[in-house]
Each structure stands twice: as C-alpha cells, then as structure tokens.
Coordinates of C-alpha atoms in Angstrom, one line a residue:
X1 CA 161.0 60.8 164.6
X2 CA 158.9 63.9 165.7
X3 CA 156.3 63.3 168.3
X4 CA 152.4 63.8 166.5
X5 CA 151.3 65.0 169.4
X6 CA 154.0 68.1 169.8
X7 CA 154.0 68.8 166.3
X8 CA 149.9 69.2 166.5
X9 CA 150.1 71.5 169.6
X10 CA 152.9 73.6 167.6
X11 CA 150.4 74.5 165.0
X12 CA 147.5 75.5 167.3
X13 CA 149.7 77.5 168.9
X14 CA 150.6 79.1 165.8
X15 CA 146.8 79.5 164.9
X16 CA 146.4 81.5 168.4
X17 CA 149.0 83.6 167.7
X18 CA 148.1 84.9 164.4
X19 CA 144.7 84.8 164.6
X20 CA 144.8 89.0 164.0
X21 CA 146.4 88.3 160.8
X22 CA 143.8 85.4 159.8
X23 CA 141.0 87.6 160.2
X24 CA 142.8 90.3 158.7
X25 CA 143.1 88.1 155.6
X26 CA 139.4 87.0 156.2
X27 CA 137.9 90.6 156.0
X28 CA 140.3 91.6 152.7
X29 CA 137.8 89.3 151.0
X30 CA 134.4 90.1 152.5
X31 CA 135.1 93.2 151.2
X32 CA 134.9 91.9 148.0
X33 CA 131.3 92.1 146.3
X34 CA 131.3 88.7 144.5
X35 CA 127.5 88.6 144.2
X36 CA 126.6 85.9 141.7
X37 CA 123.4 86.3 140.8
X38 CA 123.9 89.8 139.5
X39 CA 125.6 90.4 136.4
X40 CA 126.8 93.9 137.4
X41 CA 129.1 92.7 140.4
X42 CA 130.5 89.9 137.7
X43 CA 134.2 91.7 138.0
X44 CA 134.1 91.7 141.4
X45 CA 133.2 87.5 141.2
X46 CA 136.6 87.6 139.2
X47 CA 138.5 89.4 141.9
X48 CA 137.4 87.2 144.8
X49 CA 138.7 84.0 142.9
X50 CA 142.1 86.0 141.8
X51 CA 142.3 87.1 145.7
X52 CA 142.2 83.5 146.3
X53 CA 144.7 82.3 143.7
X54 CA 147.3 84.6 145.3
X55 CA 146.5 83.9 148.6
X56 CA 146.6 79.6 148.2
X57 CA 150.2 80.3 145.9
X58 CA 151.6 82.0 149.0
X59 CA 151.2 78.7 150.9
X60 CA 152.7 77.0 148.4
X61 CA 149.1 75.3 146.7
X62 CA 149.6 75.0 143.0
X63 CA 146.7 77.6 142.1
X64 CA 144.8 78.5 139.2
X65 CA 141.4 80.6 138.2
X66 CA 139.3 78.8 135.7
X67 CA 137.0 80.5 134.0
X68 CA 134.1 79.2 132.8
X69 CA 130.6 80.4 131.0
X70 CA 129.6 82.1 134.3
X71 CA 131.7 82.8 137.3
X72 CA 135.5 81.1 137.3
X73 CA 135.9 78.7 140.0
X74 CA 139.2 78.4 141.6
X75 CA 141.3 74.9 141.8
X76 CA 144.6 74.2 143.6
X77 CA 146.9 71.3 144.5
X78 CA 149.9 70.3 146.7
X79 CA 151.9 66.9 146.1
X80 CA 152.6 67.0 149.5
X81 CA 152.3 64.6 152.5
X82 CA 150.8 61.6 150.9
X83 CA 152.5 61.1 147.3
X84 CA 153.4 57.5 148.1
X85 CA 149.9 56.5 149.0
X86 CA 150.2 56.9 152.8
X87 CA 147.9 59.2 153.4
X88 CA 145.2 59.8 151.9
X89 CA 144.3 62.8 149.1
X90 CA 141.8 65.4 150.6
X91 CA 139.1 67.5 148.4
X92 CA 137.7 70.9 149.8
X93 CA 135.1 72.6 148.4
X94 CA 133.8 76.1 149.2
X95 CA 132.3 78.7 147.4
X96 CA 133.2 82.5 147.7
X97 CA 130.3 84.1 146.2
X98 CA 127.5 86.0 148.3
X99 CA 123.8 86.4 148.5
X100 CA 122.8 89.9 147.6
X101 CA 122.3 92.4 150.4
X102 CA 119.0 93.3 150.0
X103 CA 117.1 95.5 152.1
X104 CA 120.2 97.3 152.6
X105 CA 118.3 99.5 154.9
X106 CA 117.9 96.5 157.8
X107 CA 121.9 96.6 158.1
X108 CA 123.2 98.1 160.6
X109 CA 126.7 98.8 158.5
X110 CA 127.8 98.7 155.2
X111 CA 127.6 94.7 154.4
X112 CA 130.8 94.8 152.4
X113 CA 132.6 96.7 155.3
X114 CA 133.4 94.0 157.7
X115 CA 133.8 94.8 161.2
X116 CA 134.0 92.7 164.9
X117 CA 130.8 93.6 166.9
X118 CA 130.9 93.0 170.8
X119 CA 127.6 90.9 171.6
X120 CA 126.0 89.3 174.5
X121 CA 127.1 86.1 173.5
X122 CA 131.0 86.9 172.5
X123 CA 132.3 89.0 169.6
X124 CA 131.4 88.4 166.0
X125 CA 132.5 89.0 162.0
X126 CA 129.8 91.2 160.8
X127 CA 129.8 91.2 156.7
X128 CA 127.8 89.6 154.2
X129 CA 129.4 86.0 153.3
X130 CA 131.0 86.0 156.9
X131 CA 129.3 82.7 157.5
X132 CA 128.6 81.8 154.1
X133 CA 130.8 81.2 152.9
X134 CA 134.1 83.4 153.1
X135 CA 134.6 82.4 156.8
X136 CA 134.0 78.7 156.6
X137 CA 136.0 78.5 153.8
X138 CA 138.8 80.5 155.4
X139 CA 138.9 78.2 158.6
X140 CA 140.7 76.0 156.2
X141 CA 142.9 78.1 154.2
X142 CA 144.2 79.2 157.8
X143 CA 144.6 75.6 159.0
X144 CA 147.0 75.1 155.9
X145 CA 148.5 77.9 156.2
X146 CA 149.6 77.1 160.2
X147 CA 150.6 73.4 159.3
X148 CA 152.7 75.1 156.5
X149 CA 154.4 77.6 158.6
X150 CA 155.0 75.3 161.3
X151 CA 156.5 71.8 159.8
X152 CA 156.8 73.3 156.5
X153 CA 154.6 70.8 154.8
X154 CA 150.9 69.9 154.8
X155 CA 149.9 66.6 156.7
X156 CA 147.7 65.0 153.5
X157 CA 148.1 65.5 150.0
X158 CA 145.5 68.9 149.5
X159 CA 143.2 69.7 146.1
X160 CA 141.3 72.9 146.7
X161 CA 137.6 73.5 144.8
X162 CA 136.5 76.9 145.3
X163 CA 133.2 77.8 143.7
X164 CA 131.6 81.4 142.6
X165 CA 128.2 80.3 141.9
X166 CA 126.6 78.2 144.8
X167 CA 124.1 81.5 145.3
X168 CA 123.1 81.2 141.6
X169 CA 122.2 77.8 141.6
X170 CA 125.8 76.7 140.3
X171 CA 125.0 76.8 136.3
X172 CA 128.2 76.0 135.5
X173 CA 129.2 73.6 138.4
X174 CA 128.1 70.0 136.6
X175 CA 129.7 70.8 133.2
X176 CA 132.8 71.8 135.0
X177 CA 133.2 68.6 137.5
X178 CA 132.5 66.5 134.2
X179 CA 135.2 68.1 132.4
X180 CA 137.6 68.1 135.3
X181 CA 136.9 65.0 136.8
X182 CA 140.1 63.3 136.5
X183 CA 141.8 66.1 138.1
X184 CA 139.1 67.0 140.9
X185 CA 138.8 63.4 141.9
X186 CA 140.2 62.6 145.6
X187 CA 139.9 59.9 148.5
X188 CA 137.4 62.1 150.4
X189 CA 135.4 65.3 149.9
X190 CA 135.7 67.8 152.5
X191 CA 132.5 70.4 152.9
X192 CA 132.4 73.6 155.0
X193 CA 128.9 74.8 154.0
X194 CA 127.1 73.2 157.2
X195 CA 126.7 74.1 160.9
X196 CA 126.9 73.8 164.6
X197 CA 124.5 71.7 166.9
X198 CA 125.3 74.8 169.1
X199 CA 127.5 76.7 170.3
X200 CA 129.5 73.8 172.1
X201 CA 128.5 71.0 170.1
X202 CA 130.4 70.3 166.7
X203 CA 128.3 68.2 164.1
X204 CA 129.2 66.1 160.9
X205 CA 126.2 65.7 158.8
X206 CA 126.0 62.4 157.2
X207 CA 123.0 62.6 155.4
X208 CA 121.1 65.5 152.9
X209 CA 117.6 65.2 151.9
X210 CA 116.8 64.9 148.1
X211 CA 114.4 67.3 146.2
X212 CA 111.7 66.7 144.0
X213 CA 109.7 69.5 143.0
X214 CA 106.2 70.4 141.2
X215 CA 103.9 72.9 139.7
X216 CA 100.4 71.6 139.2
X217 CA 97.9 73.5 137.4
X218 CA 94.3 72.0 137.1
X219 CA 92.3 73.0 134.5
X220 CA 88.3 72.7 134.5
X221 CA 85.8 74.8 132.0
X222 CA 87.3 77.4 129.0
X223 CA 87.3 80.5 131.3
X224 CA 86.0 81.7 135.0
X225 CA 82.2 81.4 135.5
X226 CA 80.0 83.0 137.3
X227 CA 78.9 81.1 140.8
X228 CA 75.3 82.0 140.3
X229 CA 75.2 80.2 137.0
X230 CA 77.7 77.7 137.3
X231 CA 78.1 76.7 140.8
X232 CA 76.9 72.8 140.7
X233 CA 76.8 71.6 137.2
X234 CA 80.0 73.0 136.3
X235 CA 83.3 71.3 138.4
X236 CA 85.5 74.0 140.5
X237 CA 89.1 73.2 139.8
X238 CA 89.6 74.4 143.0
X239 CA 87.5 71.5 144.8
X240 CA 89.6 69.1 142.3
X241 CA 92.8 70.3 143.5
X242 CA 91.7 70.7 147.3
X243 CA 91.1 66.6 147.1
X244 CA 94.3 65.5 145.4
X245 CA 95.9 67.9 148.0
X246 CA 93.9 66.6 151.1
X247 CA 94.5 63.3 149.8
X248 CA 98.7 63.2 150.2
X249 CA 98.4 62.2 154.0
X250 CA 96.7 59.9 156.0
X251 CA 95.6 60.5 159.6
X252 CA 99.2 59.2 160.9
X253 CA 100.7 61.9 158.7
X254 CA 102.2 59.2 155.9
X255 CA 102.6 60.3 152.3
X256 CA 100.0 58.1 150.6
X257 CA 101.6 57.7 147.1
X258 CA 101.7 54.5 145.9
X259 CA 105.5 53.2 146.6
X260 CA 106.5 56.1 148.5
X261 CA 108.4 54.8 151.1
X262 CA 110.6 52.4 148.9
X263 CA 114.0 52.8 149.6
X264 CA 113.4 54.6 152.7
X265 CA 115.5 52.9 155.9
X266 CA 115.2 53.3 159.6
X267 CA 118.3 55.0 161.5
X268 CA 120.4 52.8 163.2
X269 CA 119.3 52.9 166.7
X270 CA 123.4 54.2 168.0
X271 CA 122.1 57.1 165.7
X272 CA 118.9 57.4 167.0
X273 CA 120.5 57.3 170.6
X274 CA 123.1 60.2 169.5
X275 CA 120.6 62.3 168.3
X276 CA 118.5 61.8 171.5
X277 CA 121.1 62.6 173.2
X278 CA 121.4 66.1 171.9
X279 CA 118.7 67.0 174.4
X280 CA 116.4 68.6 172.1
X281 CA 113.6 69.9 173.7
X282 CA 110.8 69.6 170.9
X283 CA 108.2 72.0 172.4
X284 CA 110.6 75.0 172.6
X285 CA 111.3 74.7 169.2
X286 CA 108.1 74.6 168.0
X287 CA 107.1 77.4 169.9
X288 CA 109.8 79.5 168.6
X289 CA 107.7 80.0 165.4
X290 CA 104.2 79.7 167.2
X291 CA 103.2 76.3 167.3
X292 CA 102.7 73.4 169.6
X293 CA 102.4 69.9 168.4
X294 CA 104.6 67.9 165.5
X295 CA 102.0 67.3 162.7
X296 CA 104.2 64.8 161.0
X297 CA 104.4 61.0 161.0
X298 CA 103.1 59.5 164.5
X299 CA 105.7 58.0 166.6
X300 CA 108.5 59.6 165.0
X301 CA 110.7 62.4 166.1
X302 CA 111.4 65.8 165.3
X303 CA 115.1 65.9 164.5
X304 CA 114.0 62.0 162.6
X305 CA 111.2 63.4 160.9
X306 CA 113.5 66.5 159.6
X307 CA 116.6 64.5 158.9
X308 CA 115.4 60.7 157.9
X309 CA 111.9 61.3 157.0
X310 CA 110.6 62.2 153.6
X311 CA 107.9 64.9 153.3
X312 CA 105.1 66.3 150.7
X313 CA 104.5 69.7 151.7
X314 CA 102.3 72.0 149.7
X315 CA 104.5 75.1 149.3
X316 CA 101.9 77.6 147.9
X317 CA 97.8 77.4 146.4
X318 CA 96.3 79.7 143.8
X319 CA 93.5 79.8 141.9
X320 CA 90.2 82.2 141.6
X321 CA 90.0 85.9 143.1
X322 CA 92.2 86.3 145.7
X323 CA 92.5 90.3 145.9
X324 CA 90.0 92.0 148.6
X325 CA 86.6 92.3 148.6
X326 CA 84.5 88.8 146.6
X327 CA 84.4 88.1 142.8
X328 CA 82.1 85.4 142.7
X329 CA 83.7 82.8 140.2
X330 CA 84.2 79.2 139.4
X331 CA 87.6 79.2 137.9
X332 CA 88.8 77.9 134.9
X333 CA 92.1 76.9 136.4
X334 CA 93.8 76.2 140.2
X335 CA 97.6 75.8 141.2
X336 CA 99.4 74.6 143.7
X337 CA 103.6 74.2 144.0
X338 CA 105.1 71.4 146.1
X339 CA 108.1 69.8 147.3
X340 CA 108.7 66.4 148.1
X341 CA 112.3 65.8 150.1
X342 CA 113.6 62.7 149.6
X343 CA 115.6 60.5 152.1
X344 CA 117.4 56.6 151.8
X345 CA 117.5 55.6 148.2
X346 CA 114.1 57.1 147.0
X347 CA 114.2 57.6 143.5
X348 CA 113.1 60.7 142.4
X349 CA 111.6 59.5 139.5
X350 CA 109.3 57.1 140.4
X351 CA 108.3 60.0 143.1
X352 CA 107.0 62.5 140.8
X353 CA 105.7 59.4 138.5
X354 CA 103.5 58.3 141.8
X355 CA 102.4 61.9 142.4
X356 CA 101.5 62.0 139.0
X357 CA 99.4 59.0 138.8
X358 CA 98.0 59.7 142.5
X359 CA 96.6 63.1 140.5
X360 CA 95.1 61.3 137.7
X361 CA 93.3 58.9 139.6
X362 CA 91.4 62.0 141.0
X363 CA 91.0 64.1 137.9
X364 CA 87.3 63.5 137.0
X365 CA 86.0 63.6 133.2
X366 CA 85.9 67.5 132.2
X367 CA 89.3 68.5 134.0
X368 CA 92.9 68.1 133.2
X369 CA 96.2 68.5 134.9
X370 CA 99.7 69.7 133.9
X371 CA 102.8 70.2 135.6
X372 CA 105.9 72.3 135.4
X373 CA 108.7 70.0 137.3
X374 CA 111.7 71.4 139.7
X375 CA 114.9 69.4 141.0
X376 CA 114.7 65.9 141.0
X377 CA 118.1 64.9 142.8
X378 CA 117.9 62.1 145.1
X379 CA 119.2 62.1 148.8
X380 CA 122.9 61.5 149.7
X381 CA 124.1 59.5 152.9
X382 CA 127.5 58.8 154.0
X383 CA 129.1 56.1 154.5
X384 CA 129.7 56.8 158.0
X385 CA 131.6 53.6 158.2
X386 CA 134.3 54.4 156.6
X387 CA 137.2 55.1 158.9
X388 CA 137.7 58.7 158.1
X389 CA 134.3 59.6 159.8
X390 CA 134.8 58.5 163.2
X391 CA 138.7 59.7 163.0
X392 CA 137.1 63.3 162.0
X393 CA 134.7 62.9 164.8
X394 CA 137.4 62.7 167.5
X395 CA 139.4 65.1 166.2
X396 CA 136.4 67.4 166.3
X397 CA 135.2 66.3 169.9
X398 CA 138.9 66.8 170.7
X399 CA 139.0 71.0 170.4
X400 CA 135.2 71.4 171.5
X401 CA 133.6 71.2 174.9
X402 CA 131.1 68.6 173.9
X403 CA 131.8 65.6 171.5
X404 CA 130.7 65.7 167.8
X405 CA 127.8 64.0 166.8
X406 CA 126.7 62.2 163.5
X407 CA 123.6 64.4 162.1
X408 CA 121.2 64.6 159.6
X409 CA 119.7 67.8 157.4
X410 CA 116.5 68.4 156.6
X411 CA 117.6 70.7 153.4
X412 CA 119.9 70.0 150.3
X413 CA 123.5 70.7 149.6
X414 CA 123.5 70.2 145.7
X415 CA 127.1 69.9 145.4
X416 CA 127.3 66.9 148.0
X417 CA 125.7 65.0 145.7
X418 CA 127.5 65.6 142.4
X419 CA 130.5 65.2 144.3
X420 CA 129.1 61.5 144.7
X421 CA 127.5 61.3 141.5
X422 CA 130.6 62.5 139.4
X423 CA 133.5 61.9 141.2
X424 CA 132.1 58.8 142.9
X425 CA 133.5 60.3 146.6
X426 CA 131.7 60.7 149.9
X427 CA 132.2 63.6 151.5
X428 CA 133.0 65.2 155.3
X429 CA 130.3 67.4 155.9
X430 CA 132.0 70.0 158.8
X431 CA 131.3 73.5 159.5
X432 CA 131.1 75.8 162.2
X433 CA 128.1 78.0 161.3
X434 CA 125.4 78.7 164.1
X435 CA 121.7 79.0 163.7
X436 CA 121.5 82.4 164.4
X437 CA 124.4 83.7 161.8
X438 CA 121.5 85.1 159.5
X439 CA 122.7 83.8 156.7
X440 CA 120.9 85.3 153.5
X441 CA 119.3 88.0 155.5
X442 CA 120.6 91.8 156.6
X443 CA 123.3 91.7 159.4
X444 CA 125.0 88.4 158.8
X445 CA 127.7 87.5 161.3
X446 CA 130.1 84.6 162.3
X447 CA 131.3 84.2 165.7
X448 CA 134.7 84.6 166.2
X449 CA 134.8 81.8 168.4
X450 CA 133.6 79.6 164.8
X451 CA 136.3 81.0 163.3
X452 CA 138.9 80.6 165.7
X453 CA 137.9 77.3 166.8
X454 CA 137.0 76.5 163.2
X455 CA 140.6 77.0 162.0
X456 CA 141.9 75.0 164.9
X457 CA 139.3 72.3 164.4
X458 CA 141.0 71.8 160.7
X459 CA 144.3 71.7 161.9
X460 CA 143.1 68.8 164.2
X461 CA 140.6 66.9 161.6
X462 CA 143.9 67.1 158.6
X463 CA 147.1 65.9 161.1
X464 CA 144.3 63.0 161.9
X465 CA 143.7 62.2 158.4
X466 CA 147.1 62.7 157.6
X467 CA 147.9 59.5 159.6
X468 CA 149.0 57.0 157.9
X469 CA 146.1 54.8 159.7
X470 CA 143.1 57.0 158.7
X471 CA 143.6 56.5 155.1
X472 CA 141.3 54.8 153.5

C-alpha cells in the first residue's frame, strides 16, 4: 500500500517543476477576451469555455460546453477515486469571464497581453481576469492535472462547474442549476472566488452576507414650488425622506426596524477568538480611506460588524436642484437607494416589509412613497462543523506560513447561495486572491506566489478530502 504522505510530496514536486508550463497554460486564456457583459466579445466568451473543454479532456475529465441563452458554461466529470462511496464527490465552481477593461488608458499594458511584472513585494500575473477569476480557477485545474500525472488518478471523484457570466450578474446561472441539478449535485461545493487574510495567512470564509436592496422615491405636491411661496405650508419631500432616513439608527448604531435583528446569532466565541487573533489593527484600517472611529454598533468589532453584523446604509440621496449655483424649490419628489446586508437567518422579506412599514409610519397626509426593489437573497453560513472544514483547514495551514482561519465576508457571492438553495450543498469557500490584486479596476495582477502556492494548496486540500475519513 503506497504511503499518503510520499505520494502527496510526489505531486508538489511535480507542481514545482512545471510550474513554467502551468502559467504558460494560465496566460493562453487571459488572452482570451471573454467579457460578458458586452455582446461584441460574445465569440470570444465561446472560446474561453472551448479552451477549457480541451484543456479538462486532456486530463482525462469528461468535458462538455453547454450553451445556454447567454454565455455557455462549461461542466466536466471523472468517476474516479471515490465510485464506491469512499471518498467523497467534489463540486468546483469558477467562472472564466472578465470585467471589461475600461479606462484602458490607466493600464500600463495591453490587459489581454499577460505578462510577469517584477514588484516590491515578489513577481506577479499582470492581465485582466488574472485574479478573477482565470487564475483562481487555474490553481485547480493545475492541482488535477499534477495528481493525474503523478498517480495517474484523481484522489476524490471530480465535477467541474465553470461559469461565463458571474460579471453579468449570471442571467442564465439559476435556470441552468435547476435544469442540471441532478447532474451538478455533489457532497461539497468547492469556491475559488474569495481571498487571502494576507499574504501569509490562508482563509476559508464560512459565512456571506445577504442583500436586500431599495429605491425610495417620496412624493409630496404635483410639481417643484417655489420656496418663497411654498416654503411652510407646503411639505418638502426632502424633510420627509431626511426623517425616515435619520430614523434607521439609534445612538448605539442599531437598525431600528421593527424585527430586525430576528434571526441574527452571536459568533461563537472560538470564532470570535480566531478573528481576534488575526491582529487587526482597526485604526490603520480606517485611516487608509480617511477616517478614525467605527460608527457602527457599540461594543462590537470591526471584522464582527463587517462579517456578522447586518447593516442599513444609505447608498445615494437625490432630490431638488443639485447643479451649481441655487434654484430655490420645494420639490415635488426626493430619492434615496439603500442596501440592507443581511447575516444569520434574516429573512429578506420581512426586511424590506419592516423598512416599508418603518416608511409609512412617517409619511404624513399629503405625501406618498414608492419603491423599486433590488436582490433579496438571504445570507449563507457554513456548516463549519462538518468534518470537511477543519480537514481543509489543515491542509491549508499545512503549505502556508500561518494557519488558516475560519472568516466571514462582508459582500455576497450569489452563486454560494444557489449552490445551497438548489443543490442543497455547502460549500468550501478557498482562494488565494490578495487585497491589493485590483480586481475590476486597470492593472489587475495575481501574485505568483497565489498561484504557485494556490495550486499546491489544492493538491493538499483534495488528497485530504480524498481520505477515506474526511468523507462526509
């Protein structure tokens, strides 16, 4: 019987060595231009996903394109390593479409000509889609490919769910996972499309905010008056909308709404003590985009406010003159656009129902309110309890120089929580993306050292899975 741990070491040496060739492979398909959002570059979508197909059927992955409405996504499959239910069966999901370059004039290369820049902190991939996604998503391709080429089989049987649409808000995502369900459907998720700590510290998040969003326009008299007239007798919707705005928080910085909090748990206090012991120093960080004291919920945290807390935040205000000079009016209508992240088992519903009813109760007589409503997709939170998270966790802590850590995210990854929703999995949240990679902006980059590292990191995280005593 082979020994694990001599087999394991076989296959990171094989990632060291051939690490030319997995970037090689890497920059073949950042050259591709698989914008999403832009019809024109929808040929070039089609040629990342048959780039793919070829490149997953040379390791041996039954692989297919599927087209759908929009851009094809891109499935494949192994029976290997786990057809008699001893291991368990592994989904990935990544997406290989890209933002859009705009201004191309802030790059300081073509973003579709990758290249390796030499930087203060180490050399990195310089492209657009270098960090997301292409490279995160090729950290894992590579890992199969070394386990294949080493012991000639993968460790866990493999399913492969590679999206083109993630930048476009994924129009055709939800009628595809419905209609593939039965085949996508897996023990475990596996997610690339998260980060670093930093540049030592590997993180699996285990829990994603939910989103509930809303346009409010409030409507007072038929059309703008003048202030001289008016100003008084007649109700500014502006002053209406400036009290149901001022009235969202109290002086502790809680969300008022009636029922808010329902559903909303404290963190475990080993999590709390994890997180405290990422040494985050709370006053830097708020310095780095000018300010100086946390105006959230008293007593609580910055990383727990931004990864366990829920927020209402008023994302923009309009209403009146607002070019230069003074028009002295009394609108006839104000605006305002918010968000509300969700955390725990908040229901999105009865969020935007409270809001709702928290603006009504502070609409007087001659003024009304509609809305235009965004999202509505509740939080997600592993269940970190499960067996495959802490073996993923040491397998992580076992290639970096610090030791993983369980962490939150203050933003959304959609696809986490249809993964839950529709296929009824959890999923490993683990990538290798740093803070600095300027993701959606000019000059995007991934550290070689993520993708190196990254690639070894899945080599380590499958042959743990693949253990007969990590499966679920």
């Amino acid at each position: 019987m082979s020994d694990p741990t001599a087999t394991l070491d076989r296959v990171l040496a094989h990632v060291d060595d051939h690490l030319d060739d997995a970037t090689a492979r890497l920059f073949e398909l950042l050259r591709i231009e698989s914008i999403s959002t832009d019809p024109a570059y929808a040929e070039a979508c089609r040629t990342a996903a048959d780039v793919l197909v070829a490149d997953l059927a040379s390791i041996g992955f039954d692989a297919s394109r599927r087209d759908t409405t929009g851009h094809p996504m891109v499935v494949g499959h192994t029976p290997e390593g786990g057809a008699d239910g001893s291991t368990p069966h592994v989904l990935f999901y990544g997406h290989y479409d890209v933002q859009p370059v705009d201004p191309l004039a802030l790059w300081h290369r073509p973003p579709f000509e990758p290249a390796i820049d030499e930087t203060p902190d180490g050399p990195v991939i310089r492209a657009r889609g270098a960090a997301d996604d292409k490279g995160q998503l090729m950290t894992f391709v590579e890992a199969c490919r070394a386990w294949k080429a080493v012991t000639g089989s993968l460790p866990a049987r493999i399913s492969l769910f590679f999206e083109g649409e993630e930048e476009s808000g994924s129009p055709s995502l939800i009628p595809f996972m419905q209609a593939n369900a039965d085949e996508l459907r897996a023990d475990i998720a596996l997610v690339c499309d998260t980060g670093m700590w930093d540049t030592d510290t590997p993180v699996i998040s285990t829990r994603l905010r939910g989103m509930v969003g809303e346009q409010i326009t409030i409507t007072g008299p038929s059309l703008d008056l003048h202030s001289g007239m008016y100003g008084g007798p007649a109700m500014n919707p502006i002053r209406v909308l400036n009290r149901i705005l001022a009235d969202l928080h109290d002086d502790q910085g809680r969300v008022t709404l009636d029922g808010f909090y329902e559903g909303v748990e404290e963190v475990p206090d080993e999590v709390l003590a994890q997180w405290a012991g990422l040494g985050m120093d709370e006053a830097e960080w708020l310095a780095a985009v000018g300010l100086s004291q946390p105006a959230g919920e008293t007593g609580r945290t910055v990383l727990e406010q931004v990864w366990a807390r829920p927020t209402a935040e008023v994302n923009g205000i309009s209403g009146g003159y607002t070019g230069e000079g003074f028009k002295t009016v009394l609108p006839s209508k104000a605006q305002a656009k918010l968000s509300f992240r969700l955390v725990g088992t908040q229901d999105p519903d009865k969020v935007r129902a409270a809001w709702r009813a928290h603006v009504q109760a502070r609409l007087p007589p001659d003024c009304t309110a509609s809305y235009v409503e965004k999202d509505g997709s509740p939080a997600t939170v592993m269940a970190t309890d499960r067996a495959e998270y802490e073996t993923a966790r040491r397998a992580l802590s076992d290639e970096w120089p610090n030791e993983a850590v369980f962490a939150g995210s203050g933003g959304s990854i959609p696809v986490v929580g249809h993964i839950k929703r529709l296929l009824d999995m959890d999923s490993l949240l683990i990538g290798f993306g740093l803070d600095d990679d300027a993701i959606h902006s000019p000059n995007e980059k991934y550290a070689m050292r993520s993708f190196h590292k990254g690639i070894r990191s899945w080599v380590r995280v499958l042959g743990a899975l693949g253990r007969p005593t990590s499966a679920p």
